[in-house]
Amino acid sequence: MAARETVDILSGLDALPDEMSQALATLKRLPGSLENRLGTALSEDLPLNKRDGGFVRLGFEPQLDDTRALRDESRRVIASMQARYCELAETKQLKVKHNNFLGYFVEVSQVHGEKLLKAPFNETFIHRQTMADAMRFSTTELNEIEAKIASAADRALAFELAIFDDLAGAALAATDELKAASDALATMDVAASLAEVAVMRDWVRPIIDESVAFQIEGGRHPVVEAALRTRGQAFVANDCQLADNAGATAQIAVITGPNMAGKSTYLRQNALIVVLAQMGAYVPARTARMGIVDRLFSRVGAADDLARGRSTFMVEMVETAAILNQATPRSLVILDEIGRGTATFDGLSIAWATVEHLHEANKSRALFATHFHELTKLSGKLARLINLTVRVTEWNGDVVFLHEVVQGAADRSYGIQVAKLAGLPAAVVERARTLLAELEAGERSAPVEKMMDDLPLFASVMQATAKAGHGAGSAKDELRAELDAIDPDDMSPRDALEALYALKKRRTLET
Ligand SMILES: Nc1ncnc2c1ncn2[C@@H]1O[C@H](COP(=O)(O)OP(=O)(O)O)[C@@H](O)[C@H]1O
Ligand SMILES: [Mg+2]
């Protein structure tokens, strides 16, 4: 039916996109005979189960209609019998009922039942059951009718099932056409739904090219936006400007900002825009231009796989490893707070090294949300790294979220303010403030300065790794330096021999 209506609607249009006109052609190939047959055979209201019967339309099969009439007629006969039995038993309180155990039976009150046990009533009523306040009787007549109804119902159902098999056979014979038609309908459904969403939600047609650009203006998260709208709130649209066509101006964005500011939302909306764009949909943005993304990698959320023996942190690392081993300069990577499932310095180190690797080795476009504010310092060392932050303001000691992504780095995480908003007891919030002040005054910043100094070494190790596959460069250099320091002309034969042994020994220790 849906197919027929769709054909009618679409046939009236002159210009259809190729995909749609192909789908339309497929729908037209559906055999009309099958549609007619199903239409005439089946009732308007169909039962859930074929064994309930009642799905064949009245008038489709005369024999079926006769059997149904017999069945329904017998039911009316039962109703008239109840009236007759009431007279016979001299009571108005008699009912003919049915259950699976007794079939059809007569039920009267206990008091009246005593009377029916005696002559002349017991010629008609055969006692079957005594209940707390009722007695049940059967009659020969009821038993006969019961059998008749049952067999008429059985025969009607058998008829219906035979018709069903017949229709099923006809449908099976048209399997290929039906499959093709449902594919065509699915194609139309997807296209029509995406078009509808694009119009209703104000989406835009993305430009996709061969560059490695990623330039989204006024991007939105389709689901969060819709959820906010139902509450009468507006979603704050945000740009995302990574590498542009002219050259790689920015390739990785490190996004810091308070809890609840909208970092995760920002990461996901940009990933979703890629998915939507590359599946052929319009996207929730004001404008969007991107170079084809070969793979989209995401590491978000805290999942574990305890059943398979993987902790939350292990899962996080396995996923991060997959990204670092596979992402290419054409990929888009979103990383949401990696390194949180372990001790702070562990986590910071891993996050740090991951950013470096993405920048130097993978060279992928990446959005990296983090609470490790130390990472923002990397923009001083890594040329294609930019810092983004999500704006908030403070009002009477509480944090107010603006959800606006801007250039820059957050100075702190406002975790305690968010905890307060969430309703942590005042005493806990106060205690946390005190502890934070102590911790911040302490060691946190010191090691980072050192790591900044270490960075050149990091970089050289990485280059060596990239070239040789193994990091044995520095040991070789020391040997070389020692060799250089030896001047054979200035040595006695004995010294020379000792030096040779010493070098040989070092070499053995190293390998
Ligand atoms: N751009 C936005 N406009 C409006 N509300 C937003 C926006 N981004 C996020 N939010 C709201 O803030 C909440 C927290 O966002 P989330 O991305 O989880 O923050 P974060 O990852 O920084 O902790 C979201 O559930 C959403 O309700
Ligand atoms: Mg988040």
XYZ file of C-alpha atoms and ligand atoms in Angstrom:
539
model
C 0.000 0.000 0.000
C 2.721 2.378 1.063
C 4.524 1.487 -2.136
C 1.461 2.243 -4.284
C 0.869 5.601 -2.573
C 4.545 6.492 -2.919
C 4.452 5.673 -6.613
C 1.351 7.839 -7.050
C 2.906 10.792 -5.259
C 6.304 10.614 -6.948
C 4.939 9.983 -10.438
C 3.387 13.425 -10.285
C 6.785 15.150 -9.924
C 8.887 16.059 -12.966
C 12.454 16.254 -11.687
C 13.646 13.546 -9.340
C 17.262 12.949 -8.312
C 18.720 9.803 -9.932
C 18.585 7.715 -6.803
C 14.922 8.532 -6.309
C 13.882 7.865 -9.884
C 15.656 4.498 -9.761
C 13.835 3.671 -6.536
C 10.582 4.733 -8.143
C 11.200 2.466 -11.133
C 11.798 -0.442 -8.778
C 8.531 0.192 -6.958
C 6.662 0.230 -10.243
C 7.881 -3.283 -10.963
C 5.970 -4.680 -7.969
C 3.376 -7.132 -9.363
C -0.048 -5.473 -9.113
C -1.703 -8.916 -9.051
C -0.166 -9.710 -5.673
C -1.298 -6.403 -4.243
C -4.863 -7.002 -5.489
C -4.941 -10.525 -4.141
C -3.750 -9.490 -0.691
C -6.081 -6.519 -0.712
C -9.179 -8.566 -1.451
C -8.275 -11.495 0.804
C -7.247 -9.727 3.995
C -9.444 -7.896 6.506
C -8.821 -4.292 7.458
C -7.982 -5.217 11.059
C -5.543 -8.076 11.245
C -4.924 -10.254 14.304
C -1.431 -10.410 15.780
C -1.334 -14.140 15.330
C -2.490 -16.158 12.379
C -3.679 -18.946 14.694
C -6.295 -16.547 16.137
C -7.982 -16.508 12.719
C -10.252 -13.721 11.584
C -7.841 -12.253 9.033
C -9.711 -13.293 5.913
C -12.149 -10.687 4.664
C -15.859 -11.514 4.752
C -17.068 -12.457 1.276
C -13.659 -13.656 0.030
C -14.452 -17.369 0.378
C -18.137 -18.450 0.598
C -17.391 -21.792 2.294
C -15.482 -20.007 5.026
C -18.346 -17.601 5.526
C -20.822 -20.531 5.891
C -18.712 -22.227 8.547
C -18.296 -18.976 10.422
C -22.078 -18.463 10.347
C -22.600 -21.942 11.802
C -20.098 -21.188 14.557
C -21.669 -17.830 15.378
C -25.187 -19.233 15.092
C -24.368 -21.900 17.693
C -23.220 -19.187 20.034
C -26.615 -17.532 19.696
C -28.288 -20.884 20.344
C -26.443 -21.091 23.658
C -27.827 -17.717 24.702
C -31.385 -18.863 24.007
C -30.743 -22.087 25.913
C -29.914 -20.106 29.002
C -33.366 -18.534 28.909
C -34.939 -21.954 28.471
C -32.970 -23.486 31.373
C -33.997 -20.635 33.662
C -37.618 -21.520 33.090
C -36.985 -25.214 33.462
C -35.093 -24.838 36.746
C -37.519 -22.222 38.027
C -34.909 -19.562 38.705
C -33.622 -16.380 37.110
C -30.209 -16.854 38.696
C -29.019 -19.526 36.270
C -26.129 -18.849 33.914
C -24.579 -20.810 31.057
C -20.827 -20.410 31.234
C -17.735 -21.856 29.606
C -14.329 -22.930 30.785
C -11.655 -25.153 29.367
C -12.119 -27.863 31.961
C -15.908 -28.368 31.820
C -16.658 -26.824 28.443
C -20.169 -25.293 28.503
C -21.987 -25.713 31.847
C -24.884 -24.375 33.877
C -24.148 -22.532 37.101
C -26.641 -21.870 39.906
C -26.381 -20.894 43.546
C -25.612 -23.594 46.136
C -29.158 -23.460 47.535
C -30.745 -23.833 44.165
C -28.280 -26.528 43.193
C -29.594 -28.810 45.948
C -32.976 -28.683 44.198
C -31.520 -29.586 40.799
C -29.885 -32.689 42.261
C -33.368 -34.164 42.701
C -36.005 -35.489 40.298
C -37.311 -34.345 37.921
C -34.512 -31.806 37.433
C -31.749 -34.393 37.540
C -33.050 -35.845 34.274
C -31.752 -32.724 32.492
C -28.998 -31.432 34.776
C -25.984 -33.655 35.449
C -24.032 -32.595 38.531
C -20.360 -31.830 37.841
C -18.930 -29.594 40.578
C -19.851 -28.112 43.956
C -18.168 -24.831 44.821
C -18.305 -22.746 48.013
C -21.427 -20.893 46.926
C -22.368 -22.394 43.585
C -23.042 -25.684 41.833
C -22.235 -26.574 38.260
C -24.152 -28.923 35.969
C -23.768 -30.083 32.423
C -26.502 -31.171 30.015
C -26.448 -33.522 27.046
C -27.672 -30.739 24.812
C -24.861 -28.396 25.891
C -22.278 -31.094 25.198
C -23.587 -31.601 21.681
C -23.563 -27.924 20.892
C -20.117 -27.641 22.337
C -18.825 -30.233 19.901
C -20.561 -28.497 17.010
C -19.143 -25.072 17.855
C -15.699 -26.497 18.322
C -15.713 -28.260 15.009
C -17.151 -25.254 13.166
C -14.489 -23.016 14.674
C -11.815 -25.547 13.806
C -13.022 -25.815 10.274
C -13.187 -22.027 9.876
C -9.635 -21.685 11.114
C -8.441 -24.484 8.853
C -9.963 -22.651 5.900
C -8.257 -19.439 6.907
C -4.890 -21.121 7.344
C -5.164 -22.696 3.922
C -5.858 -19.279 2.436
C -2.909 -17.915 4.392
C -0.562 -20.539 2.920
C -1.820 -19.696 -0.493
C -1.132 -15.975 -0.017
C 2.256 -16.699 1.539
C 3.126 -18.794 -1.519
C 2.176 -15.932 -3.808
C 4.266 -13.510 -1.758
C 7.237 -15.914 -1.811
C 6.993 -16.182 -5.572
C 7.496 -12.401 -5.693
C 10.413 -12.420 -3.238
C 12.851 -10.626 -5.524
C 10.444 -7.846 -6.413
C 9.422 -7.427 -2.767
C 13.025 -7.240 -1.565
C 13.912 -4.721 -4.228
C 10.821 -2.708 -3.378
C 11.626 -2.624 0.326
C 15.167 -1.508 -0.488
C 13.729 1.221 -2.677
C 11.343 2.306 0.045
C 14.217 2.359 2.547
C 16.269 4.545 0.212
C 13.372 6.944 -0.151
C 12.730 6.883 3.561
C 16.310 7.849 4.385
C 16.434 10.564 1.746
C 13.048 11.987 2.680
C 13.767 11.920 6.425
C 17.136 13.615 6.027
C 15.611 16.246 3.778
C 12.863 16.871 6.303
C 15.296 17.186 9.190
C 17.506 19.488 7.124
C 14.613 21.849 6.448
C 13.043 21.727 9.884
C 16.280 22.103 11.822
C 17.974 24.551 9.536
C 20.876 22.383 8.411
C 23.256 23.287 5.631
C 24.765 21.447 2.686
C 28.441 20.736 3.454
C 31.245 21.245 0.985
C 33.493 18.217 0.804
C 36.786 18.292 -1.055
C 40.173 16.605 -1.250
C 41.888 18.985 1.161
C 42.524 18.359 4.846
C 40.432 21.350 5.827
C 37.973 21.248 8.653
C 36.037 24.460 8.880
C 32.711 24.518 10.616
C 30.935 27.778 11.309
C 28.084 27.824 13.750
C 28.138 24.055 14.349
C 25.572 22.481 16.648
C 25.030 19.131 18.320
C 21.797 17.863 16.730
C 20.615 15.833 19.707
C 21.565 18.244 22.499
C 20.048 21.083 20.486
C 16.764 19.215 20.086
C 16.706 18.324 23.783
C 17.325 21.923 24.804
C 14.619 23.139 22.450
C 11.974 21.037 24.187
C 12.914 22.909 27.357
C 12.731 26.252 25.585
C 16.498 26.762 25.756
C 18.830 27.757 22.950
C 21.916 25.862 21.900
C 25.051 27.979 21.565
C 26.529 27.367 18.100
C 30.313 27.054 17.884
C 32.925 27.256 15.128
C 35.667 24.728 14.608
C 38.567 25.856 12.439
C 41.262 23.273 11.931
C 43.702 23.097 9.011
C 42.580 25.108 6.031
C 43.292 24.634 2.373
C 46.245 26.999 2.163
C 48.280 24.911 4.583
C 48.106 23.381 8.005
C 47.529 26.377 10.233
C 46.018 24.342 13.021
C 45.737 20.628 13.226
C 45.118 19.768 16.857
C 42.938 21.725 19.249
C 43.426 21.170 22.958
C 40.183 22.103 24.665
C 40.225 22.979 28.313
C 37.419 24.392 30.369
C 35.363 23.698 33.417
C 33.282 20.646 33.972
C 29.864 20.975 32.366
C 31.069 23.738 30.061
C 30.343 21.811 26.882
C 33.668 20.242 25.888
C 32.292 16.776 25.232
C 29.352 18.227 23.357
C 31.720 20.230 21.153
C 33.870 17.195 20.336
C 30.913 15.044 19.474
C 29.074 17.627 17.428
C 32.079 17.991 15.137
C 32.408 14.214 14.808
C 28.685 13.933 14.077
C 28.951 16.639 11.440
C 31.598 14.512 9.705
C 29.441 11.393 9.873
C 26.385 13.236 8.569
C 28.327 15.011 5.811
C 29.948 11.839 4.556
C 26.746 9.822 4.554
C 25.279 12.431 2.253
C 23.206 14.445 4.689
C 23.017 18.136 5.374
C 24.709 19.110 8.647
C 23.748 21.160 11.716
C 25.916 24.219 11.030
C 25.800 27.602 9.347
C 28.548 26.605 6.914
C 30.727 23.498 6.721
C 33.722 22.647 4.573
C 35.895 19.608 5.091
C 38.433 17.476 3.322
C 37.301 13.862 3.088
C 37.886 12.094 6.390
C 39.224 8.578 5.837
C 38.458 7.409 9.360
C 36.873 8.942 12.395
C 38.388 7.896 15.683
C 36.820 8.595 19.006
C 37.848 7.871 22.532
C 35.080 9.115 24.768
C 33.304 8.079 27.921
C 34.278 5.594 30.579
C 33.352 2.118 29.497
C 34.764 -1.063 30.917
C 34.770 -4.621 29.828
C 35.011 -6.358 33.171
C 33.626 -9.606 31.840
C 36.605 -9.870 29.519
C 39.033 -8.797 32.203
C 39.611 -5.215 31.118
C 39.441 -2.367 33.586
C 38.169 1.070 32.606
C 41.701 2.313 32.253
C 42.752 -0.702 30.197
C 39.869 -0.130 27.776
C 40.894 3.517 27.525
C 44.473 2.587 26.724
C 43.518 -0.114 24.216
C 41.381 2.410 22.364
C 44.055 5.081 22.507
C 46.600 2.590 21.195
C 44.310 1.765 18.275
C 44.086 5.456 17.425
C 47.806 6.156 17.633
C 48.581 3.071 15.556
C 46.027 3.722 12.845
C 45.092 7.373 12.480
C 46.357 9.039 9.301
C 46.699 12.683 8.240
C 43.260 12.293 6.655
C 41.612 11.072 9.863
C 39.674 13.024 12.437
C 40.361 12.066 16.040
C 38.334 13.107 19.040
C 39.789 12.325 22.434
C 37.752 13.136 25.494
C 39.777 13.306 28.679
C 42.264 10.515 28.242
C 44.492 9.501 31.127
C 41.925 10.014 33.853
C 41.637 6.444 35.075
C 45.053 6.412 36.725
C 47.239 8.532 39.003
C 47.485 12.179 37.991
C 51.087 12.190 36.785
C 50.658 8.871 34.995
C 47.643 10.215 33.231
C 49.189 13.565 32.428
C 52.273 11.888 30.964
C 50.220 9.607 28.771
C 47.984 12.459 27.593
C 51.046 14.582 26.900
C 52.844 11.922 24.890
C 49.645 11.150 23.014
C 49.249 14.751 21.884
C 52.869 14.846 20.781
C 52.492 11.661 18.807
C 49.297 12.836 17.130
C 51.055 16.052 16.179
C 54.332 14.587 15.000
C 53.561 11.083 13.779
C 49.860 10.692 12.923
C 49.420 14.315 11.838
C 45.660 13.794 12.062
C 43.134 16.510 12.635
C 42.252 16.149 16.299
C 40.149 17.622 19.064
C 41.462 16.833 22.493
C 39.418 17.744 25.560
C 41.279 17.603 28.835
C 41.442 18.724 32.429
C 45.224 18.625 32.368
C 45.743 22.360 31.930
C 49.467 21.663 31.699
C 48.871 20.448 28.129
C 47.980 23.949 26.966
C 51.663 24.852 27.332
C 52.388 22.517 24.414
C 51.176 25.195 22.021
C 54.516 26.876 22.630
C 56.345 23.828 21.245
C 54.030 22.199 18.747
C 53.475 24.476 15.762
C 50.114 23.162 14.652
C 48.535 22.957 18.083
C 46.003 25.526 19.234
C 44.244 25.988 22.530
C 40.519 26.384 22.828
C 38.468 26.910 25.928
C 34.801 27.127 26.792
C 33.784 30.397 28.392
C 32.276 30.693 31.844
C 31.794 33.566 34.211
C 31.471 33.586 37.939
C 28.536 35.124 39.684
C 28.316 35.308 43.478
C 30.853 32.507 43.781
C 28.890 30.205 41.478
C 29.964 29.342 37.969
C 27.796 30.349 35.007
C 28.255 28.391 31.779
C 28.257 30.316 28.508
C 28.980 27.258 26.288
C 30.972 29.449 23.946
C 34.161 27.970 22.514
C 36.922 30.561 22.132
C 40.701 30.680 21.611
C 42.656 30.382 24.834
C 43.235 28.170 27.823
C 41.204 27.672 30.973
C 42.918 28.551 34.204
C 41.050 25.996 36.266
C 38.392 23.330 36.197
C 35.760 24.706 38.575
C 35.204 21.115 39.704
C 34.324 22.235 43.209
C 31.785 24.788 41.994
C 30.135 22.105 39.900
C 30.173 19.729 42.871
C 28.425 22.422 44.861
C 25.792 22.898 42.150
C 25.253 19.147 42.188
C 24.425 19.255 45.887
C 27.492 17.877 47.682
C 27.161 18.678 51.415
C 28.476 22.152 52.299
C 31.061 20.678 54.677
C 32.531 18.501 51.920
C 32.646 21.439 49.501
C 34.446 23.608 52.083
C 36.933 20.883 52.924
C 37.642 20.331 49.208
C 38.326 24.068 48.759
C 40.892 24.010 51.549
C 42.587 20.905 50.194
C 42.689 22.326 46.668
C 44.351 25.495 47.898
C 47.018 23.440 49.665
C 47.616 21.185 46.684
C 47.845 24.092 44.282
C 50.377 25.840 46.469
C 52.401 22.618 46.494
C 54.065 20.539 43.884
C 51.673 20.451 40.986
C 53.341 23.033 38.795
C 56.965 22.116 39.398
C 57.259 18.873 37.402
C 55.594 20.476 34.410
C 58.313 23.048 34.026
C 60.738 20.187 33.979
C 58.738 18.331 31.358
C 58.762 21.422 29.186
C 62.551 21.415 29.405
C 62.614 17.744 28.527
C 60.583 18.184 25.448
C 63.461 18.385 22.941
C 64.576 14.967 24.141
C 61.041 13.672 23.725
C 61.071 14.925 20.189
C 64.412 13.404 19.286
C 63.461 10.053 20.745
C 60.330 10.180 18.708
C 62.181 10.936 15.505
C 64.565 8.102 16.175
C 61.643 5.802 16.838
C 60.020 6.827 13.624
C 63.208 6.201 11.651
C 64.697 3.067 13.175
C 61.728 1.482 14.852
C 63.803 1.088 18.032
C 65.272 3.680 20.328
C 68.954 2.687 20.596
C 70.364 5.967 19.270
C 71.708 7.527 22.447
C 73.797 4.505 23.530
C 75.555 4.379 20.179
C 76.343 8.069 20.453
C 78.080 7.581 23.770
C 80.276 4.817 22.374
C 81.121 7.049 19.453
C 82.031 9.888 21.810
C 84.335 7.586 23.769
C 86.033 6.380 20.612
C 86.557 9.962 19.523
C 88.261 10.693 22.833
C 90.884 8.017 22.208
C 94.086 9.104 20.483
C 96.063 5.941 19.561
C 99.260 7.894 18.795
C 99.295 9.050 22.362
C 98.970 5.602 23.995
C 101.257 2.852 25.066
C 100.449 -0.547 23.487
C 99.262 -1.709 26.895
C 96.892 1.291 27.343
C 95.565 0.755 23.864
C 94.814 -2.873 24.597
C 93.037 -1.965 27.830
C 90.967 0.688 26.102
C 89.948 -1.840 23.483
C 88.872 -4.330 26.154
C 86.946 -1.604 27.974
C 85.048 -0.649 24.838
C 84.281 -4.271 24.046
C 82.982 -4.827 27.563
C 80.632 -1.796 27.424
C 79.241 -2.988 24.148
C 78.464 -6.428 25.634
C 76.734 -4.845 28.639
C 74.562 -2.720 26.413
C 73.224 -5.453 24.204
N 26.842 24.661 22.958
C 25.971 24.447 23.961
N 24.840 25.184 24.087
C 23.975 24.976 25.091
N 24.138 24.039 26.039
C 25.231 23.257 25.985
C 26.197 23.431 24.954
N 27.185 22.518 25.142
C 26.849 21.842 26.255
N 25.683 22.270 26.773
C 25.016 21.756 27.980
O 25.995 21.515 28.980
C 25.949 20.169 29.397
C 27.338 19.647 29.696
O 28.070 19.566 28.514
P 29.347 18.605 28.369
O 29.723 18.675 26.942
O 29.077 17.276 28.931
O 30.402 19.377 29.281
P 31.898 18.971 29.636
O 32.333 17.848 28.756
O 32.686 20.226 29.398
O 31.890 18.600 31.078
C 25.255 19.446 28.259
O 24.561 18.314 28.709
C 24.322 20.479 27.693
O 23.097 20.459 28.383
Mg 32.957 15.979 29.244
